[in-house]
PDB file of C-alpha atoms in Angstrom:
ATOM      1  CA  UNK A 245     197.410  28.093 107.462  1.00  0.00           C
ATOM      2  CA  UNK A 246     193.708  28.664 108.205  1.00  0.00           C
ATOM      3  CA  UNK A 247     194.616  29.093 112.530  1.00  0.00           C
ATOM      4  CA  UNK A 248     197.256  31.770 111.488  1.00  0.00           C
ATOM      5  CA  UNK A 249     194.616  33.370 109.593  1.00  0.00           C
ATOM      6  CA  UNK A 250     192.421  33.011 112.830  1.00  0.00           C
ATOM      7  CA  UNK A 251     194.900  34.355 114.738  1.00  0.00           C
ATOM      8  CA  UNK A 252     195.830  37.467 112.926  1.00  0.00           C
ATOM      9  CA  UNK A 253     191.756  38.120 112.429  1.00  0.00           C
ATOM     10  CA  UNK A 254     191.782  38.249 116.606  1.00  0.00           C
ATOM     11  CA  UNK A 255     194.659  40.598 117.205  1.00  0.00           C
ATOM     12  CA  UNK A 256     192.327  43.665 115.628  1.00  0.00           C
ATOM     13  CA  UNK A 257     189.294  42.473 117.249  1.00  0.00           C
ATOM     14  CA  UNK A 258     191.185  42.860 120.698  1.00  0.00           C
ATOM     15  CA  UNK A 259     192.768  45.958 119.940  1.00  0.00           C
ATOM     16  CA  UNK A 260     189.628  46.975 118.690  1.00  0.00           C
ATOM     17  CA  UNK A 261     188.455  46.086 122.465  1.00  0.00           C
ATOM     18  CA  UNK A 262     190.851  47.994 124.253  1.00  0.00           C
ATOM     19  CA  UNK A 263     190.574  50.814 121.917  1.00  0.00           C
ATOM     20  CA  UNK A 264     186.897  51.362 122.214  1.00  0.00           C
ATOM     21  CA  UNK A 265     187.150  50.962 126.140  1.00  0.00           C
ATOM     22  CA  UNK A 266     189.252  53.421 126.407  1.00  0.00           C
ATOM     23  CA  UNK A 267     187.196  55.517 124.004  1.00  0.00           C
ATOM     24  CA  UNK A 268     184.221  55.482 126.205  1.00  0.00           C
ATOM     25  CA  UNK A 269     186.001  55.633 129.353  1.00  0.00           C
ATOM     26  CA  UNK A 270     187.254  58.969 127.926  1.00  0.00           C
ATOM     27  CA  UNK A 271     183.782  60.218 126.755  1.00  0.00           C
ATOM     28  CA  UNK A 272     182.144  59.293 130.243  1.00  0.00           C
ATOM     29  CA  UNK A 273     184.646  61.382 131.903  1.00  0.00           C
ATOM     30  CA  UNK A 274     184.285  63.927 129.567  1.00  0.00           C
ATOM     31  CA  UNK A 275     180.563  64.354 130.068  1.00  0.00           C
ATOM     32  CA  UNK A 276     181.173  64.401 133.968  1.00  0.00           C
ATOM     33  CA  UNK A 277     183.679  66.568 133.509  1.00  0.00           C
ATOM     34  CA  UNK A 278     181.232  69.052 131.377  1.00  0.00           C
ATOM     35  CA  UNK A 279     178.439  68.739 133.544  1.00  0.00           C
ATOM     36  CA  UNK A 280     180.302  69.062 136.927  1.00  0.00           C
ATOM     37  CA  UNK A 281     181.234  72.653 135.370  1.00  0.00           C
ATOM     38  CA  UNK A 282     178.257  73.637 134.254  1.00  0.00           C
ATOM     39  CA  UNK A 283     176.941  72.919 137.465  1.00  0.00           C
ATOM     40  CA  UNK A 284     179.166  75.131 139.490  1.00  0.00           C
ATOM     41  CA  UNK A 285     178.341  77.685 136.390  1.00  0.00           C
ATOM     42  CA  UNK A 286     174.898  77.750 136.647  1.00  0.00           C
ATOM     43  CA  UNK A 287     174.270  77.809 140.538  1.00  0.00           C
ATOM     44  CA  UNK A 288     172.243  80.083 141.332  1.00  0.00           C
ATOM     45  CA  UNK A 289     174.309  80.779 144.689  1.00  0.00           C
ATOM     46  CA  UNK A 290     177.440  81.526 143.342  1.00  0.00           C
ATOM     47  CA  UNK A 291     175.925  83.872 141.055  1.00  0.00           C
ATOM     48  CA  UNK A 292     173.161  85.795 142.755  1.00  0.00           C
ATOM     49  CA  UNK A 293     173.603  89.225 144.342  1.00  0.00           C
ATOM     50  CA  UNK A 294     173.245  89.370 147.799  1.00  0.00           C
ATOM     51  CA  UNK A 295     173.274  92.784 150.087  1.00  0.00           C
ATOM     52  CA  UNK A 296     175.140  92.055 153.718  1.00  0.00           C
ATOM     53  CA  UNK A 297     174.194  94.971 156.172  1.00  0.00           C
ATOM     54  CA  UNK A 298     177.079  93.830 158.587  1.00  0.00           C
ATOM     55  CA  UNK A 299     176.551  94.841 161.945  1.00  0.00           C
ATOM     56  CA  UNK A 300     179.361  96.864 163.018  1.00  0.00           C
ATOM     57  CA  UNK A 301     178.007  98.564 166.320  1.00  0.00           C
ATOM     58  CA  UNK A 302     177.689 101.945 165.554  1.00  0.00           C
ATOM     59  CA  UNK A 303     179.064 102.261 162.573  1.00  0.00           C
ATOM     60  CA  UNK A 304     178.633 101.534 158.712  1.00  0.00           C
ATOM     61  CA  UNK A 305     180.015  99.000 156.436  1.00  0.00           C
ATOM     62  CA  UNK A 306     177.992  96.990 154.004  1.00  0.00           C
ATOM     63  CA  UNK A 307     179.227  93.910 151.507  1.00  0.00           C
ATOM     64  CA  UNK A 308     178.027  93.696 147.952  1.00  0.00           C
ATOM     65  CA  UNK A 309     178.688  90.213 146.629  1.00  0.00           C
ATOM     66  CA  UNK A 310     177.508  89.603 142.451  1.00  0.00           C
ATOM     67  CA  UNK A 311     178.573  86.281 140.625  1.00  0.00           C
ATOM     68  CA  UNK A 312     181.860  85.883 142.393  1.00  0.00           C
ATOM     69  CA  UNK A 313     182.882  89.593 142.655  1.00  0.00           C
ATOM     70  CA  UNK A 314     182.596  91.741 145.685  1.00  0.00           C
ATOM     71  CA  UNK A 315     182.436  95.464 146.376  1.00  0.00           C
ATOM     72  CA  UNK A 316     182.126  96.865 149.750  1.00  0.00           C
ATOM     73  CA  UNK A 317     180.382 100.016 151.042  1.00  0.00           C
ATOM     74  CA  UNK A 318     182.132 101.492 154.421  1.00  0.00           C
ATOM     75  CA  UNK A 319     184.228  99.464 156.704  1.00  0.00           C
ATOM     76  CA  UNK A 320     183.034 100.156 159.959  1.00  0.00           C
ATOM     77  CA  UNK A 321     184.929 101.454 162.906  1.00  0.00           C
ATOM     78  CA  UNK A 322     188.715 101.340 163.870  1.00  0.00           C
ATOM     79  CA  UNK A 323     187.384  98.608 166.627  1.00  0.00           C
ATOM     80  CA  UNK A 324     185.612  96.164 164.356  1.00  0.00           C
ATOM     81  CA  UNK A 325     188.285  96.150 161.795  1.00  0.00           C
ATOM     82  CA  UNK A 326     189.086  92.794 162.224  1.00  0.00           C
ATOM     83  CA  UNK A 327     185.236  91.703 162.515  1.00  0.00           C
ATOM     84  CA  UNK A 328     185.055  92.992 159.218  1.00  0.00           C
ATOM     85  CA  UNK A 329     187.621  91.568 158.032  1.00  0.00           C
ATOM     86  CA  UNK A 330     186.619  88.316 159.214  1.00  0.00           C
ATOM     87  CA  UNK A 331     183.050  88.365 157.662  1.00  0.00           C
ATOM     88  CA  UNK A 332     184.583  89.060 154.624  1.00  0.00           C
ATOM     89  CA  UNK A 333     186.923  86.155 154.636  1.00  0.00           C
ATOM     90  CA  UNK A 334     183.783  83.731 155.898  1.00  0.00           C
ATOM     91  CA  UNK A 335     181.848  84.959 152.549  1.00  0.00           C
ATOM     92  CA  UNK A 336     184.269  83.746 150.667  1.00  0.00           C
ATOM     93  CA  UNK A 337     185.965  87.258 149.822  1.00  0.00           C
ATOM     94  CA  UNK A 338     189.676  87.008 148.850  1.00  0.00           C
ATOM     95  CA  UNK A 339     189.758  90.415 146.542  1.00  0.00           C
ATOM     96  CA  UNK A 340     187.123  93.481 145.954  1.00  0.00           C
ATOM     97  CA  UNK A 341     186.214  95.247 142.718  1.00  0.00           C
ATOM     98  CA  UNK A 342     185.697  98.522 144.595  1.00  0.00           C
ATOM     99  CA  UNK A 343     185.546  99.792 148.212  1.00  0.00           C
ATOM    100  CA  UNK A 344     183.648 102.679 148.721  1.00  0.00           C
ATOM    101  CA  UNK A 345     184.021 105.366 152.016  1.00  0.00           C
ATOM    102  CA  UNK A 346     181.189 107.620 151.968  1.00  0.00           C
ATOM    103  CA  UNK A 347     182.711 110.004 153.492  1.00  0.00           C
ATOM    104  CA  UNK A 348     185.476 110.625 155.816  1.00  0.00           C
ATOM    105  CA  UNK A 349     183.998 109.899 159.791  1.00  0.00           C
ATOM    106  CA  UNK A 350     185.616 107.166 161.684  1.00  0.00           C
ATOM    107  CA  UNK A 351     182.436 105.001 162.085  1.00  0.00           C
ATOM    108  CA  UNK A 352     182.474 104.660 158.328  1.00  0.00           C
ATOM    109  CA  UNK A 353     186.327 105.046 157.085  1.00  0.00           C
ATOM    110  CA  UNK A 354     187.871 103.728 160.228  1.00  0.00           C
ATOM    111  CA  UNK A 355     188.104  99.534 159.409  1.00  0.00           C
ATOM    112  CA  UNK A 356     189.108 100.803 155.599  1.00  0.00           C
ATOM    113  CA  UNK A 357     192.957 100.650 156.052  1.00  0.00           C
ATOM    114  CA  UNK A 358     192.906  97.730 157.519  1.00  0.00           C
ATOM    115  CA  UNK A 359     190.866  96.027 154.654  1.00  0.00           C
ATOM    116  CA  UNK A 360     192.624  97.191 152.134  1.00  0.00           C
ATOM    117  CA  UNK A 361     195.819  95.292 153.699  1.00  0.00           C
ATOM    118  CA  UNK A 362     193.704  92.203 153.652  1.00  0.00           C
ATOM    119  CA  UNK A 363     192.294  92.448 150.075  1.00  0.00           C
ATOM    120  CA  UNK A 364     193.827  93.460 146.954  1.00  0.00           C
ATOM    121  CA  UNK A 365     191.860  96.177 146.159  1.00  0.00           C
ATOM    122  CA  UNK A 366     191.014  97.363 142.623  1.00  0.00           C
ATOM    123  CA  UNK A 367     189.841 100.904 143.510  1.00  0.00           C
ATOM    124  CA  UNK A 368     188.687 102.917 146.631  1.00  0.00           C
ATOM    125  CA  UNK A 369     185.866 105.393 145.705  1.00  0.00           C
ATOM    126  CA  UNK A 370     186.148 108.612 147.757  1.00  0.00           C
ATOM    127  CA  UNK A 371     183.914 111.654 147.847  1.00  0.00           C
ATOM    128  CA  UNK A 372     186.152 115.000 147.819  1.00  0.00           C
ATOM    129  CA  UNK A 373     185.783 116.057 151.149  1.00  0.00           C
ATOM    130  CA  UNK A 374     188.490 114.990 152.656  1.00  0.00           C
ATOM    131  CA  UNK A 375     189.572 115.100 156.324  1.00  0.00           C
ATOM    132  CA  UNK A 376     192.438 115.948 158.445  1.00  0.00           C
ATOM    133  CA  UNK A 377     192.520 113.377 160.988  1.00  0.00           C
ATOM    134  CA  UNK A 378     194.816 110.046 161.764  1.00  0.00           C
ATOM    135  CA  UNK A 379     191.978 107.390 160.597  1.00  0.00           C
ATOM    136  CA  UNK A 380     191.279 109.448 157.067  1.00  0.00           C
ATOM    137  CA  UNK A 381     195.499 109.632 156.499  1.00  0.00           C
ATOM    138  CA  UNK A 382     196.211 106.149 157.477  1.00  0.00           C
ATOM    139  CA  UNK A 383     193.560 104.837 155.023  1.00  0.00           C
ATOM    140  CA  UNK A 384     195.241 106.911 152.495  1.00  0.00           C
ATOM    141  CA  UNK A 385     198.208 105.376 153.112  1.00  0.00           C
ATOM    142  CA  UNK A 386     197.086 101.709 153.091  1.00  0.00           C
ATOM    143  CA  UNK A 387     195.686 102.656 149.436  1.00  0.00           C
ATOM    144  CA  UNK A 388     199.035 104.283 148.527  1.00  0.00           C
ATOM    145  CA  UNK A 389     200.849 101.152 149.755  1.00  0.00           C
ATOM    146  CA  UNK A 390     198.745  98.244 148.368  1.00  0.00           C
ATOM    147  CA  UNK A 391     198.812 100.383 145.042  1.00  0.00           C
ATOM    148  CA  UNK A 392     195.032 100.828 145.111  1.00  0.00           C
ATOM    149  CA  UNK A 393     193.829 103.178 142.955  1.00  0.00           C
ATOM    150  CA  UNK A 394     191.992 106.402 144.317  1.00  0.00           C
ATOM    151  CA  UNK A 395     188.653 108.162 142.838  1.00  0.00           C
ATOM    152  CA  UNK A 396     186.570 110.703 143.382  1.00  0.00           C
ATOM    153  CA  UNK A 397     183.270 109.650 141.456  1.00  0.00           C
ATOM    154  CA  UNK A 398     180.771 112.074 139.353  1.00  0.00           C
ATOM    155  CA  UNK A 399     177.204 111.441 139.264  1.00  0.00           C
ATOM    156  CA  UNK A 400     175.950 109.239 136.706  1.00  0.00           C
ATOM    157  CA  UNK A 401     178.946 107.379 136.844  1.00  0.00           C
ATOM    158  CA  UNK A 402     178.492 103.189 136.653  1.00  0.00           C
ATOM    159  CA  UNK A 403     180.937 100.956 138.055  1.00  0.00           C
ATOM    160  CA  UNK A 404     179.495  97.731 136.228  1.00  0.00           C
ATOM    161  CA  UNK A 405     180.356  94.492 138.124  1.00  0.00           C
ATOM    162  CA  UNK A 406     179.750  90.415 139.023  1.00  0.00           C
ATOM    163  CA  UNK A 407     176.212  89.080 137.688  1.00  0.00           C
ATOM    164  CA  UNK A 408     174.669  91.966 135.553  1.00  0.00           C
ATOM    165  CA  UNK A 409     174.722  94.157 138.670  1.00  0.00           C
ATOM    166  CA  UNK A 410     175.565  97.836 138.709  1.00  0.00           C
ATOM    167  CA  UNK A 411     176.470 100.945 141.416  1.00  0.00           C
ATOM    168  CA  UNK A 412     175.657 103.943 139.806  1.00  0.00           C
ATOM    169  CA  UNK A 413     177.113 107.091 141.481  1.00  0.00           C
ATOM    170  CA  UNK A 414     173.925 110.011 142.147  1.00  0.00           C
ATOM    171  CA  UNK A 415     175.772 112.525 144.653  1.00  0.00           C
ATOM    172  CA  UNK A 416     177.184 114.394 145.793  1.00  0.00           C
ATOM    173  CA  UNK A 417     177.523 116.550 142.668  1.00  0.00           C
ATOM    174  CA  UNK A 418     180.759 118.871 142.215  1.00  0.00           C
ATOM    175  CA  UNK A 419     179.139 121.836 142.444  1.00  0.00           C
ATOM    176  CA  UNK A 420     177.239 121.061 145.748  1.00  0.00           C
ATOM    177  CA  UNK A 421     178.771 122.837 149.188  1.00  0.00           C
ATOM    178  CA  UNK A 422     177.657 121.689 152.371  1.00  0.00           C
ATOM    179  CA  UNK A 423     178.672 122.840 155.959  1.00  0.00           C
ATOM    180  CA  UNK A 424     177.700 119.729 157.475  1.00  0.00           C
ATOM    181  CA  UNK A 425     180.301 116.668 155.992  1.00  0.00           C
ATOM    182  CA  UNK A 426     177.871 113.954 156.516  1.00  0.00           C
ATOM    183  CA  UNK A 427     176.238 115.686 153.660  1.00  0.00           C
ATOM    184  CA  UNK A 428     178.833 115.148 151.408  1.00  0.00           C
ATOM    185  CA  UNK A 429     178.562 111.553 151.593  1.00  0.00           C
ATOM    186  CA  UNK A 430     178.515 109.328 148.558  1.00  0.00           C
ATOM    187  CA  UNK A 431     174.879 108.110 147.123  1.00  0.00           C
ATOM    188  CA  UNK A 432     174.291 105.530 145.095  1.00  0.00           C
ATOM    189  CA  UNK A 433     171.936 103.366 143.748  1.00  0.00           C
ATOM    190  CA  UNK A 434     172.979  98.963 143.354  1.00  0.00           C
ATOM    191  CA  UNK A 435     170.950  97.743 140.291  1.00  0.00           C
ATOM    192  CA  UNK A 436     170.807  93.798 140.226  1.00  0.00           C
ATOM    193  CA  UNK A 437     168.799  91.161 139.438  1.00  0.00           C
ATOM    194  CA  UNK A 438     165.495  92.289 140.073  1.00  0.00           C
ATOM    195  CA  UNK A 439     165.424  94.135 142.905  1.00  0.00           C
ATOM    196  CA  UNK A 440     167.196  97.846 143.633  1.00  0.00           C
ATOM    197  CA  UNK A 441     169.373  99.166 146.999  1.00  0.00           C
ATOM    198  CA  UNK A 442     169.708 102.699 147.934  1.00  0.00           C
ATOM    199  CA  UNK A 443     172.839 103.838 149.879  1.00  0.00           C
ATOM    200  CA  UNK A 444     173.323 107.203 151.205  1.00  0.00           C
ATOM    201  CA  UNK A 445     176.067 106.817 153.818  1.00  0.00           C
ATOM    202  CA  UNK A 446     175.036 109.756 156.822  1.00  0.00           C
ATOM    203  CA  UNK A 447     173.355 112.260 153.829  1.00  0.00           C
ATOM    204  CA  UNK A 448     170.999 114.358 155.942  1.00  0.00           C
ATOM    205  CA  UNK A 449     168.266 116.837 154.874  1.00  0.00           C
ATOM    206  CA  UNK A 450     170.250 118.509 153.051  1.00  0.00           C
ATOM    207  CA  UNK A 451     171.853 116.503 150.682  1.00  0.00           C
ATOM    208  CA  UNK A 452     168.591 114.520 149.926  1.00  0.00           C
ATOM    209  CA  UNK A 453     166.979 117.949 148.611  1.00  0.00           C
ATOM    210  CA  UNK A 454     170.104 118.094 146.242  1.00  0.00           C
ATOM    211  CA  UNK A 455     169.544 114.878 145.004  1.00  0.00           C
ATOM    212  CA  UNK A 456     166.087 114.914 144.687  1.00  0.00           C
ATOM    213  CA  UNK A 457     167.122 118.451 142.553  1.00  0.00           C
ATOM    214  CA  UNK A 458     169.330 116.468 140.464  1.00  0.00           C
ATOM    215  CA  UNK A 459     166.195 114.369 139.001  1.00  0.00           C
ATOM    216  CA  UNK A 460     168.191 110.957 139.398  1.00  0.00           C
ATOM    217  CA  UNK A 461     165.721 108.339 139.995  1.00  0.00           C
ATOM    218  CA  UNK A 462     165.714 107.014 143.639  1.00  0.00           C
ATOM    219  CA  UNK A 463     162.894 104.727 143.574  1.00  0.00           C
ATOM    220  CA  UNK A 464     164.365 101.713 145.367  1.00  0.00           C
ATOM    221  CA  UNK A 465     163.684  97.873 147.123  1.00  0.00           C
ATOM    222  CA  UNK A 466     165.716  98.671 150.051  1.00  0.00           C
ATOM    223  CA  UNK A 467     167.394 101.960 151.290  1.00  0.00           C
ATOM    224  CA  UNK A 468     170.233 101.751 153.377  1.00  0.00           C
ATOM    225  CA  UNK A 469     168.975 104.278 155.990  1.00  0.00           C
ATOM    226  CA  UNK A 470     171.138 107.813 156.581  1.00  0.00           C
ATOM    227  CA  UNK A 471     172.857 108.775 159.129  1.00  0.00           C
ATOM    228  CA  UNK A 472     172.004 105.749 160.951  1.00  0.00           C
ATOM    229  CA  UNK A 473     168.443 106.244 161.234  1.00  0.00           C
ATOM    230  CA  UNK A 474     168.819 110.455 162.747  1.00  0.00           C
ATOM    231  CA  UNK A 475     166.044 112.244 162.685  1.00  0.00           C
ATOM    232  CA  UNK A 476     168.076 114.822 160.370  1.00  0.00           C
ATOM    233  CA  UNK A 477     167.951 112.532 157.344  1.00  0.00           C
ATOM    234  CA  UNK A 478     165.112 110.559 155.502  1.00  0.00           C
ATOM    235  CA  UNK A 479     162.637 113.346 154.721  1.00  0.00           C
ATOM    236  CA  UNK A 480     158.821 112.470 153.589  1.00  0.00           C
ATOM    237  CA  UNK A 481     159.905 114.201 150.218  1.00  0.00           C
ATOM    238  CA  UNK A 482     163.019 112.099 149.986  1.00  0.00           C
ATOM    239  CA  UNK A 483     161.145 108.734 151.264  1.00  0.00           C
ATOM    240  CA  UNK A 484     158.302 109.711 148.865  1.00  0.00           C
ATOM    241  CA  UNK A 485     160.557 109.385 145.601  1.00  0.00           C
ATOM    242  CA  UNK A 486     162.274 106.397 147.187  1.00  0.00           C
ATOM    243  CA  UNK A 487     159.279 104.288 148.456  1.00  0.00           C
ATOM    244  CA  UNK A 488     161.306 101.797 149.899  1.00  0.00           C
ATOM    245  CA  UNK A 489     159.913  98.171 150.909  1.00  0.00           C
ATOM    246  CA  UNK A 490     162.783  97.621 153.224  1.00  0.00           C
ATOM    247  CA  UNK A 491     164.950  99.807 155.092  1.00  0.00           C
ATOM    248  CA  UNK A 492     167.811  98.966 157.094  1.00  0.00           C
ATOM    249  CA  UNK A 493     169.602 101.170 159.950  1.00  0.00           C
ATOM    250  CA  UNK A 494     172.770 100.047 161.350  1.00  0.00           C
ATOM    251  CA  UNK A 495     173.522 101.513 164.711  1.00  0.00           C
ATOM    252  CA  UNK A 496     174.480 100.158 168.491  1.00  0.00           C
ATOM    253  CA  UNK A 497     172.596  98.982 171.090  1.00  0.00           C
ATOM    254  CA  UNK A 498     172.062 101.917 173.392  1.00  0.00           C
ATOM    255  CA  UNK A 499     173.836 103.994 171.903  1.00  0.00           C
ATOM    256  CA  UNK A 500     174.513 108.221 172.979  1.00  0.00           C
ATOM    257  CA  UNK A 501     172.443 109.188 169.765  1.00  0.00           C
ATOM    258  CA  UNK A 502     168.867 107.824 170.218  1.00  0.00           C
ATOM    259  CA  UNK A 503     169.563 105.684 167.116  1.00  0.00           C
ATOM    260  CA  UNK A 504     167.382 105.335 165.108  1.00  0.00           C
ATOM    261  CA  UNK A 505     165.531 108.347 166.223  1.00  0.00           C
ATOM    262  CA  UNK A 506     161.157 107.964 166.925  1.00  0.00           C
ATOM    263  CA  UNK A 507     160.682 110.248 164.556  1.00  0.00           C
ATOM    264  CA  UNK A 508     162.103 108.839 161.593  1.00  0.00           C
ATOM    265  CA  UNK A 509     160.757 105.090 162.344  1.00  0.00           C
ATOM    266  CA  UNK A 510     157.780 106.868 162.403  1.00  0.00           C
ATOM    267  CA  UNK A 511     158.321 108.281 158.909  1.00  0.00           C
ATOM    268  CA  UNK A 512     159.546 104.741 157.649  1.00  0.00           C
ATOM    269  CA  UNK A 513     156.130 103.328 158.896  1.00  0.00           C
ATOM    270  CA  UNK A 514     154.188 105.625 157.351  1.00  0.00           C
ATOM    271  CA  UNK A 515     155.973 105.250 153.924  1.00  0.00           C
ATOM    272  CA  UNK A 516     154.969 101.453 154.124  1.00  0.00           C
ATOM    273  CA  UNK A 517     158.778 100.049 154.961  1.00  0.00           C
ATOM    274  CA  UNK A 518     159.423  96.587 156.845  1.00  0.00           C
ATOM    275  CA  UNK A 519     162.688  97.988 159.144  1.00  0.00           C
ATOM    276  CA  UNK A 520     165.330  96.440 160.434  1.00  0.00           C
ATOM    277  CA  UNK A 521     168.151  97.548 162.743  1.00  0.00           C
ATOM    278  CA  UNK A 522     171.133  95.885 163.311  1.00  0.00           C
ATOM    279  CA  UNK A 523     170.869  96.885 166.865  1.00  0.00           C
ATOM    280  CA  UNK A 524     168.240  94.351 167.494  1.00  0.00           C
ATOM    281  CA  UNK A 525     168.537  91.803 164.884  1.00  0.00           C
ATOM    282  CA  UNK A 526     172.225  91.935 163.399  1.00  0.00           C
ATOM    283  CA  UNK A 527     173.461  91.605 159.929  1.00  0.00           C
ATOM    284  CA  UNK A 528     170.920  91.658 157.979  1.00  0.00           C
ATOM    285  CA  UNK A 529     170.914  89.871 154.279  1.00  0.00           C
ATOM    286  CA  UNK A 530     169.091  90.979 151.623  1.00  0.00           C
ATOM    287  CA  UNK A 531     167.401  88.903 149.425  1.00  0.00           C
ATOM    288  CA  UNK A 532     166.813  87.246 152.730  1.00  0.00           C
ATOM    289  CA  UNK A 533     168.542  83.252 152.378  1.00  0.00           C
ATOM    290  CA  UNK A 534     166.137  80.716 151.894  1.00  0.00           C
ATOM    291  CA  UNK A 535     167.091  77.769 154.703  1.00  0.00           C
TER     292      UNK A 535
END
């Protein structure tokens, strides 16, 4: 009588055993599982903004990448469409909040169709100038066909994306008329983080004194230089407001232009910026990687 008793005292304790093995097995792996994801959560690469200045030759095209979302400004050339595409894809891009064509020359426009093929797209921002020419109508037709939707954006408009960062929209406003298209390119300003980036596609003279007119605030870290560093854009006034630390020209190696022109490196130096120009040192990274 007194071993059954044993007996049926040891067949909870076992249970009991197995029971609380199992129990902690499950709370171990919990608390991996918990931490492993907060982990990937909190790291700081996967959710910092970073600025890629590709280098496309002479061209444009610039990748905005924010806590896992990407937006990209320009897409090059016709010719580096698939270098583009490929940089993307190495950065770990498989689908863009926005795409953004400053306005409608090749060397900006002319990689666009063939990115929005490659990445569902959520919207292509477009100034209103359009143009009549193969590269402008073949982009429009990508957008048409991957069902991407098409904007015109007003100033003061925010397209809000990724870690906290921001594109706010400053020009061209409705009302402005140019005779020159590059001047009808899109500027705007990327807010994130700490630090600020000023884009302003090919804007020359002209289109800087309308946005200086405007009032918006165009004080800025690093400005992506106009017009591929021209002597027609980056005024003292406009550089004055802007006061960049950095600025970054993206243009070919001996190139037919004289890009970037003497005269406005000269400008850049005297407003205090560090340059750099993808003709000499290739895509460029901003905030710089730590290695």
């Amino acid at each position: 009588m007194a071993d059954n008793s044993s007996t049926s005292r040891q067949k909870p304790g076992k249970k009991s055993i197995v029971f609380l093995c199992i129990l902690t097995v499950l709370v171990i792996a919990y608390e991996l599982f918990v931490s492993f994801g907060q982990e990937i959560i909190s790291d700081p690469m996967q959710q910092q903004t970073t600025v890629h200045f590709i280098d496309v030759g002479q061209g444009d095209c610039s990748l905005i990448v924010s806590g896992g979302e990407a937006v990209l400004m320009d897409a090059g050339l016709t010719a580096t469409s698939d270098q583009v595409i490929a940089y993307l894809k190495e950065a770990g891009v498989t689908h863009l909040v926005a795409a953004v064509g400053t306005h409608p020359h090749e060397d900006h426009i002319g990689g666009m169709a063939a990115v929005l093929e490659a990445f569902p797209t959520d919207v292509l921002y477009l100034p209103a100038q359009t143009a009549l020419t193969a590269t402008y109508s073949a982009m429009l037709d990508a957008a048409e066909q991957t069902g991407v939707s098409v904007q015109v954006p007003s100033p003061g408009q925010v397209l809000e994306f990724g870690n906290h960062a921001s594109l706010t929209f400053l020009a061209p406003a409705p009302d402005d008329t140019f005779d020159n298209v590059n001047n009808d390119s899109i500027i705007s300003m990327l807010a994130a983080d700490d630090f600020r980036v000023l884009f302003t596609g090919d804007a020359e003279a002209q289109a800087e004194e309308a946005v200086l007119a405007s009032g918006a605030d165009l004080s800025c870290d690093v400005l992506k230089v106009g017009h591929h560093g021209s002597d027609t854009s980056s005024t003292n006034a406009f550089l004055d407001a802007a006061s960049p630390k950095i600025a970054v020209i993206s243009c070919g190696k001996y190139n037919d232009y004289g890009h970037p022109h003497p005269e406005t490196l000269a400008r850049l130096a005297e407003h205090g910026a560090s340059v750099h120009v993808t003709a000499d040192s290739g895509t460029f990274r901003y905030p710089t990687p730590v290695n």
